[in-house]
Amino acid sequence: MAATLDDIPTLSALYKDKTVLPSDDEPAYKPSSALNDRISVIRQDITKLAVDSIVNAANNSLLGGGGVDGAIHRAAGPKLYDECETLDGCETGSAKITDGYELPSRKVIHAVGPIYWKEGKTNAAELLAGCYRTSLQLAVDNNCRSIAFSALSTGVYGYPSDEASLVAIETVRKFLGEERADKLDRVIFCNFLEKDETAYFKNIPLFFPPAHIDDASVEEPGTSTEPSEMLSQLPDAPTEDPKDVEDVEQPSTKKQKTDDTDDDFVVVEKEDATEAKSKSEIV
Ligand code: ADP
C-alpha cells in the first residue's frame, strides 16, 4: 500500500522522537517549527509514495535507466516512457515534469544530476542545486503541494552522500524562505540507502534546527502515534544494508524501448551513446 502524507513523519516529529538530534555545530538558519512541520526525511521506496510529485534521478536522455529511474519507469508503466520521449531530453542541472501514470504520485519530476567526478566539486554543487531548485519550481508551477526527492546523483553518479545532502537541504531551505514556497505543504527527502539517511539526519539540523529542544521529550496532547512507529509502518522500507544491495540496479546498459513496439512497453538491454557518456562507462 502506498504511503500518504499522514503516514510520513515530519521533521518536528523526528526531533520530538529523538530520531534526529540537534547538531553540535552552529545552525546556519534560525529555528522554525512551521518549517520543520513541512519537512520529512524517510528511508523508503519512492515509487510507493502517494504524494503530489516525486523526483526521479534521470539521465540526459530522460528515457529511463537503472537505479531509481528504472524503478520509477517500471512502476509508472509504458505511458511514462512515451511522454518522456516527447521531452527532447534535459540538461544536467535541470528538470522536466511528466504525469505519474500508474504511480501513486500524481507527477514525476525528472532531474538530471551531475556526475560528481566529471564536474568537480564546485560545478557539481551548482548543478545539483539547480536540480533541486528547478524541481521545486516545477512542483509549485504544477500545483503540487508535496514533493519527494530521491537522493539525486548519490548512486551511480557518485556524489558523496554527505556533500549531496548539504546541497539538497540548503537549496530547499532557501526555497522555503521565498514567498511562492507557501504553495508547498511538504518537502520529503526520500532516501533508499542507510548512508544517505545518515547524512540527512546529521545535516538537516544545520538548516532546519529544532524549534523546541526543551520540549523534545514531552509528548504533545493528542499525539497518538509516535514518529518511530510511523516510520516503521511505512511500506516496503529497505531492509538490506547498502553494501549488500546488488539489486539497486547500477547498470552498465540502458533499458530502451524498441522502435517497432510502440504499443507495448518492451524493453531491451541496449548500449546507448547518451548513456555511455554518463552511467555505463562509470561503473
Ligand atoms: P544517480 O545516477 O543520479 O546517482 P541512481 O538511481 O543511481 O541515480 O541513485 C540515486 C539515488 O536513488 C540513490 O541514493 C539510490 O540509493 C536511490 N534509489 C534507488 N532506488 C530507489 C527507490 N526505489 N526509491 C528511492 N530511492 C532509490
CSV table of C-alpha atoms and ligand atoms in Angstrom, one decimal:
chain,number,residue,atom,x,y,z
A,1,MET,CA,0.0,0.0,0.0
A,2,ALA,CA,1.2,3.5,-0.8
A,3,ALA,CA,2.2,5.9,2.0
A,4,THR,CA,0.3,9.2,2.2
A,5,LEU,CA,1.5,12.4,3.9
A,6,ASP,CA,-0.3,11.3,7.1
A,7,ASP,CA,2.0,8.2,7.2
A,8,ILE,CA,5.2,10.2,6.8
A,9,PRO,CA,6.5,11.9,10.0
A,10,THR,CA,7.6,15.5,9.9
A,11,LEU,CA,11.0,16.7,11.0
A,12,SER,CA,9.3,18.2,14.1
A,13,ALA,CA,8.1,14.7,15.0
A,14,LEU,CA,11.6,13.3,14.3
A,15,TYR,CA,13.1,15.8,16.7
A,16,LYS,CA,10.5,15.0,19.3
A,17,ASP,CA,11.1,11.3,18.9
A,18,LYS,CA,14.9,12.0,19.1
A,19,THR,CA,15.3,10.1,15.8
A,20,VAL,CA,17.1,13.3,14.7
A,21,LEU,CA,19.3,15.1,17.2
A,22,PRO,CA,20.4,18.8,17.3
A,23,SER,CA,23.7,19.5,15.7
A,24,ASP,CA,26.8,20.3,17.8
A,25,ASP,CA,27.6,22.9,15.1
A,26,GLU,CA,26.0,26.3,14.9
A,27,PRO,CA,23.0,26.1,12.6
A,28,ALA,CA,23.1,28.4,9.6
A,29,TYR,CA,19.4,29.3,10.0
A,30,LYS,CA,17.0,30.2,12.8
A,31,PRO,CA,14.7,27.5,14.2
A,32,SER,CA,11.2,27.4,12.8
A,33,SER,CA,8.6,24.9,13.9
A,34,ALA,CA,6.4,25.9,11.0
A,35,LEU,CA,9.2,24.9,8.5
A,36,ASN,CA,10.0,21.8,10.5
A,37,ASP,CA,6.4,20.7,10.1
A,38,ARG,CA,6.8,20.9,6.3
A,39,ILE,CA,10.0,18.7,6.0
A,40,SER,CA,10.4,15.0,6.2
A,41,VAL,CA,13.3,12.6,6.0
A,42,ILE,CA,12.4,8.9,5.3
A,43,ARG,CA,14.0,5.8,4.0
A,44,GLN,CA,11.6,4.3,1.6
A,45,ASP,CA,10.9,3.1,-2.0
A,46,ILE,CA,9.9,6.4,-3.6
A,47,THR,CA,7.6,4.6,-6.0
A,48,LYS,CA,5.3,3.7,-3.0
A,49,LEU,CA,4.6,7.4,-2.1
A,50,ALA,CA,1.1,8.8,-2.7
A,51,VAL,CA,2.3,12.4,-2.8
A,52,ASP,CA,1.7,15.1,-5.5
A,53,SER,CA,5.2,14.7,-7.0
A,54,ILE,CA,8.3,12.6,-6.8
A,55,VAL,CA,11.7,13.5,-8.2
A,56,ASN,CA,13.5,11.0,-10.3
A,57,ALA,CA,17.3,10.8,-10.7
A,58,ALA,CA,17.2,10.7,-14.5
A,59,ASN,CA,19.9,10.9,-17.2
A,60,ASN,CA,20.1,13.4,-20.1
A,61,SER,CA,18.0,11.3,-22.4
A,62,LEU,CA,15.1,11.1,-19.9
A,63,LEU,CA,14.5,7.7,-21.5
A,64,GLY,CA,15.0,5.5,-18.4
A,65,GLY,CA,18.0,3.9,-16.8
A,66,GLY,CA,18.8,1.9,-13.7
A,67,GLY,CA,18.5,2.7,-10.1
A,68,VAL,CA,15.6,4.8,-9.1
A,69,ASP,CA,14.9,5.8,-12.7
A,70,GLY,CA,14.3,2.1,-13.6
A,71,ALA,CA,12.1,1.6,-10.6
A,72,ILE,CA,10.0,4.6,-11.4
A,73,HIS,CA,9.6,3.6,-15.1
A,74,ARG,CA,8.6,0.1,-14.1
A,75,ALA,CA,6.0,1.3,-11.6
A,76,ALA,CA,4.6,4.0,-13.8
A,77,GLY,CA,4.2,1.8,-16.9
A,78,PRO,CA,4.8,2.4,-20.6
A,79,LYS,CA,3.0,5.7,-20.9
A,80,LEU,CA,5.6,7.4,-18.8
A,81,TYR,CA,8.2,6.4,-21.4
A,82,ASP,CA,6.0,7.7,-24.2
A,83,GLU,CA,5.7,11.1,-22.6
A,84,CYS,CA,9.4,11.2,-21.8
A,85,GLU,CA,10.1,10.6,-25.5
A,86,THR,CA,8.3,13.9,-26.3
A,87,LEU,CA,10.5,15.9,-24.0
A,88,ASP,CA,13.7,16.1,-26.0
A,89,GLY,CA,16.0,15.2,-23.1
A,90,CYS,CA,17.1,17.5,-20.3
A,91,GLU,CA,20.3,19.5,-19.5
A,92,THR,CA,22.3,18.4,-16.5
A,93,GLY,CA,21.3,20.6,-13.5
A,94,SER,CA,17.8,21.0,-14.7
A,95,ALA,CA,14.5,19.0,-14.6
A,96,LYS,CA,11.3,18.3,-16.6
A,97,ILE,CA,7.9,17.2,-15.4
A,98,THR,CA,5.5,14.4,-16.5
A,99,ASP,CA,2.4,12.7,-15.3
A,100,GLY,CA,2.8,9.8,-12.9
A,101,TYR,CA,0.6,7.3,-14.7
A,102,GLU,CA,0.4,4.1,-12.7
A,103,LEU,CA,2.4,5.5,-9.8
A,104,PRO,CA,0.6,6.6,-6.7
A,105,SER,CA,2.2,10.1,-7.2
A,106,ARG,CA,0.4,12.5,-9.5
A,107,LYS,CA,3.5,13.8,-11.2
A,108,VAL,CA,7.1,12.8,-11.8
A,109,ILE,CA,9.8,15.4,-12.0
A,110,HIS,CA,12.8,14.1,-13.9
A,111,ALA,CA,16.0,15.8,-12.6
A,112,VAL,CA,19.4,15.3,-14.2
A,113,GLY,CA,22.1,15.4,-11.5
A,114,PRO,CA,25.8,15.9,-12.2
A,115,ILE,CA,28.3,13.1,-12.5
A,116,TYR,CA,30.4,14.1,-9.5
A,117,TRP,CA,34.0,13.4,-10.6
A,118,LYS,CA,33.4,14.7,-14.1
A,119,GLU,CA,32.2,18.1,-13.0
A,120,GLY,CA,34.5,18.7,-10.0
A,121,LYS,CA,33.2,19.7,-6.6
A,122,THR,CA,32.2,23.3,-7.3
A,123,ASN,CA,30.4,22.7,-10.6
A,124,ALA,CA,28.8,19.6,-9.3
A,125,ALA,CA,27.3,21.6,-6.3
A,126,GLU,CA,25.9,24.3,-8.6
A,127,LEU,CA,24.4,21.7,-10.9
A,128,LEU,CA,22.9,19.7,-8.1
A,129,ALA,CA,21.4,22.8,-6.5
A,130,GLY,CA,19.9,23.6,-10.0
A,131,CYS,CA,18.2,20.2,-10.0
A,132,TYR,CA,16.6,20.8,-6.6
A,133,ARG,CA,15.6,24.4,-7.3
A,134,THR,CA,14.1,23.6,-10.7
A,135,SER,CA,12.2,20.7,-9.3
A,136,LEU,CA,10.7,22.8,-6.5
A,137,GLN,CA,9.7,25.5,-9.1
A,138,LEU,CA,8.1,22.8,-11.3
A,139,ALA,CA,6.2,21.4,-8.4
A,140,VAL,CA,4.8,24.8,-7.5
A,141,ASP,CA,4.1,25.7,-11.1
A,142,ASN,CA,2.1,22.4,-11.5
A,143,ASN,CA,0.1,22.8,-8.2
A,144,CYS,CA,1.9,20.0,-6.5
A,145,ARG,CA,1.7,20.7,-2.8
A,146,SER,CA,4.0,17.9,-1.8
A,147,ILE,CA,7.3,16.8,-3.4
A,148,ALA,CA,9.5,13.8,-2.5
A,149,PHE,CA,13.1,13.9,-3.7
A,150,SER,CA,15.3,10.8,-4.3
A,151,ALA,CA,18.9,11.4,-3.3
A,152,LEU,CA,19.9,12.7,-6.7
A,153,SER,CA,23.4,11.8,-8.0
A,154,THR,CA,24.3,9.8,-4.9
A,155,GLY,CA,24.0,6.4,-6.7
A,156,VAL,CA,25.8,5.7,-10.0
A,157,TYR,CA,26.7,9.3,-10.4
A,158,GLY,CA,29.0,9.1,-7.4
A,159,TYR,CA,28.1,12.2,-5.4
A,160,PRO,CA,29.3,11.7,-1.8
A,161,SER,CA,26.2,11.5,0.4
A,162,ASP,CA,27.3,14.0,3.0
A,163,GLU,CA,28.1,16.7,0.4
A,164,ALA,CA,25.0,16.0,-1.6
A,165,SER,CA,22.7,16.2,1.4
A,166,LEU,CA,24.2,19.6,2.3
A,167,VAL,CA,23.5,21.0,-1.2
A,168,ALA,CA,20.0,19.5,-1.2
A,169,ILE,CA,18.9,20.7,2.2
A,170,GLU,CA,20.3,24.2,1.8
A,171,THR,CA,18.6,24.6,-1.6
A,172,VAL,CA,15.3,23.5,-0.1
A,173,ARG,CA,15.8,25.8,2.9
A,174,LYS,CA,16.5,28.8,0.7
A,175,PHE,CA,13.4,28.0,-1.5
A,176,LEU,CA,11.1,27.7,1.5
A,177,GLY,CA,12.2,31.2,2.5
A,178,GLU,CA,10.7,32.6,-0.7
A,179,GLU,CA,7.2,33.8,-1.0
A,180,ARG,CA,5.9,31.3,-3.5
A,181,ALA,CA,7.0,28.4,-1.3
A,182,ASP,CA,3.8,28.9,0.6
A,183,LYS,CA,2.3,26.7,-2.1
A,184,LEU,CA,4.3,23.7,-0.8
A,185,ASP,CA,3.0,21.8,2.2
A,186,ARG,CA,5.7,19.2,2.4
A,187,VAL,CA,9.1,18.5,1.1
A,188,ILE,CA,10.3,14.9,1.7
A,189,PHE,CA,13.9,13.7,1.4
A,190,CYS,CA,13.3,10.1,0.4
A,191,ASN,CA,16.4,8.1,0.9
A,192,PHE,CA,16.8,4.5,-0.1
A,193,LEU,CA,20.2,3.5,1.4
A,194,GLU,CA,21.3,3.9,5.0
A,195,LYS,CA,24.3,6.1,4.1
A,196,ASP,CA,22.0,8.7,2.7
A,197,GLU,CA,19.6,8.7,5.6
A,198,THR,CA,22.5,9.0,8.0
A,199,ALA,CA,23.8,12.1,6.0
A,200,TYR,CA,20.4,13.7,6.2
A,201,PHE,CA,19.9,13.0,9.9
A,202,LYS,CA,23.3,14.6,10.5
A,203,ASN,CA,23.0,17.6,8.3
A,204,ILE,CA,19.3,18.6,8.4
A,205,PRO,CA,19.6,20.3,11.9
A,206,LEU,CA,22.1,22.8,10.4
A,207,PHE,CA,19.4,24.2,8.1
A,208,PHE,CA,16.2,23.3,9.9
A,209,PRO,CA,17.2,23.3,13.6
A,210,PRO,CA,14.8,22.1,16.3
A,211,ALA,CA,12.5,24.8,17.5
A,212,HIS,CA,11.7,23.4,20.9
A,213,ILE,CA,14.8,21.5,22.2
A,214,ASP,CA,13.5,21.7,25.8
A,215,ASP,CA,10.2,20.1,24.8
A,216,ALA,CA,11.9,17.3,22.9
A,217,SER,CA,10.9,14.6,25.4
A,218,VAL,CA,7.4,16.0,26.2
A,219,GLU,CA,4.6,14.3,24.5
A,220,GLU,CA,2.1,16.7,22.9
A,221,PRO,CA,-1.5,16.2,23.8
A,222,GLY,CA,-3.4,14.3,21.2
A,223,THR,CA,-0.3,12.7,19.7
A,224,SER,CA,-1.4,9.1,19.4
A,225,THR,CA,1.3,7.7,17.0
A,226,GLU,CA,5.0,8.0,17.8
A,227,PRO,CA,7.1,9.1,14.8
A,228,SER,CA,9.3,6.0,15.1
A,229,GLU,CA,6.2,3.9,14.9
A,230,MET,CA,5.1,5.8,11.8
A,231,LEU,CA,8.5,5.2,10.2
A,232,SER,CA,8.3,1.5,10.8
A,233,GLN,CA,4.8,1.4,9.3
A,234,LEU,CA,5.9,2.9,6.0
A,235,PRO,CA,5.5,0.2,3.3
A,236,ASP,CA,8.4,-1.6,1.8
A,237,ALA,CA,11.2,0.2,3.6
A,238,PRO,CA,14.5,-1.3,2.5
A,239,THR,CA,15.8,-3.8,5.0
A,240,GLU,CA,19.2,-4.6,3.4
A,241,ASP,CA,22.4,-2.7,4.1
A,242,PRO,CA,23.6,-0.7,1.0
A,243,LYS,CA,26.7,-2.8,0.5
A,244,ASP,CA,24.5,-5.9,0.2
A,245,VAL,CA,22.0,-4.4,-2.2
A,246,GLU,CA,23.0,-5.7,-5.6
A,247,ASP,CA,19.5,-5.0,-6.7
A,248,VAL,CA,19.8,-1.2,-6.5
A,249,GLU,CA,20.5,-1.5,-10.2
A,250,GLN,CA,23.6,0.4,-11.2
A,251,PRO,CA,23.5,-0.9,-14.8
A,252,SER,CA,26.1,-1.0,-17.4
A,253,THR,CA,23.4,-0.9,-20.1
A,254,LYS,CA,20.3,1.1,-20.5
A,255,LYS,CA,16.8,-0.1,-21.0
A,256,GLN,CA,15.2,1.2,-24.2
A,257,LYS,CA,12.0,0.6,-25.9
A,258,THR,CA,12.4,-0.8,-29.4
A,259,ASP,CA,11.1,1.2,-32.3
A,260,ASP,CA,8.7,-1.4,-33.5
A,261,THR,CA,6.9,-1.9,-30.2
A,262,ASP,CA,5.1,1.4,-29.8
A,263,ASP,CA,2.1,-0.1,-28.1
A,264,ASP,CA,3.8,-2.4,-25.7
A,265,PHE,CA,6.4,-1.5,-23.2
A,266,VAL,CA,9.0,-4.0,-24.3
A,267,VAL,CA,12.5,-3.1,-23.0
A,268,VAL,CA,15.7,-4.4,-24.3
A,269,GLU,CA,19.2,-4.1,-22.8
A,270,LYS,CA,21.0,-1.9,-25.3
A,271,GLU,CA,24.2,0.1,-25.3
A,272,ASP,CA,23.4,3.7,-25.8
A,273,ALA,CA,25.7,6.6,-26.7
A,274,THR,CA,24.0,9.1,-24.4
A,275,GLU,CA,24.1,6.7,-21.6
A,276,ALA,CA,27.7,5.8,-22.3
A,277,LYS,CA,28.6,9.4,-21.7
A,278,SER,CA,27.0,9.0,-18.3
A,279,LYS,CA,26.2,5.9,-16.4
A,280,SER,CA,27.6,2.9,-18.2
A,281,GLU,CA,31.2,4.0,-18.5
A,282,ILE,CA,31.5,4.9,-14.9
A,283,VAL,CA,30.6,1.5,-13.4
B,1,ADP,P1,22.2,8.8,-10.0
B,1,ADP,O1,22.7,8.3,-11.3
B,1,ADP,O2,21.6,10.2,-10.0
B,1,ADP,O3,23.2,8.6,-8.9
B,1,ADP,P2,20.7,6.4,-9.0
B,1,ADP,O4,19.4,5.9,-9.4
B,1,ADP,O5,21.9,5.6,-9.2
B,1,ADP,O6,20.9,7.9,-9.7
B,1,ADP,O7,20.7,6.8,-7.5
B,1,ADP,C1,20.0,7.9,-6.9
B,1,ADP,C2,19.5,7.6,-5.6
B,1,ADP,O8,18.3,6.8,-5.7
B,1,ADP,C3,20.5,6.7,-4.7
B,1,ADP,O9,20.6,7.3,-3.5
B,1,ADP,C4,19.8,5.4,-4.7
B,1,ADP,O10,20.1,4.7,-3.5
B,1,ADP,C5,18.4,5.8,-4.7
B,1,ADP,N1,17.4,4.8,-5.1
B,1,ADP,C6,17.5,3.7,-5.8
B,1,ADP,N2,16.3,3.1,-6.0
B,1,ADP,C7,15.4,3.8,-5.2
B,1,ADP,C8,14.0,3.7,-5.0
B,1,ADP,N3,13.2,2.7,-5.5
B,1,ADP,N4,13.4,4.7,-4.2
B,1,ADP,C9,14.1,5.7,-3.7
B,1,ADP,N5,15.4,5.9,-3.9
B,1,ADP,C10,16.1,4.9,-4.7
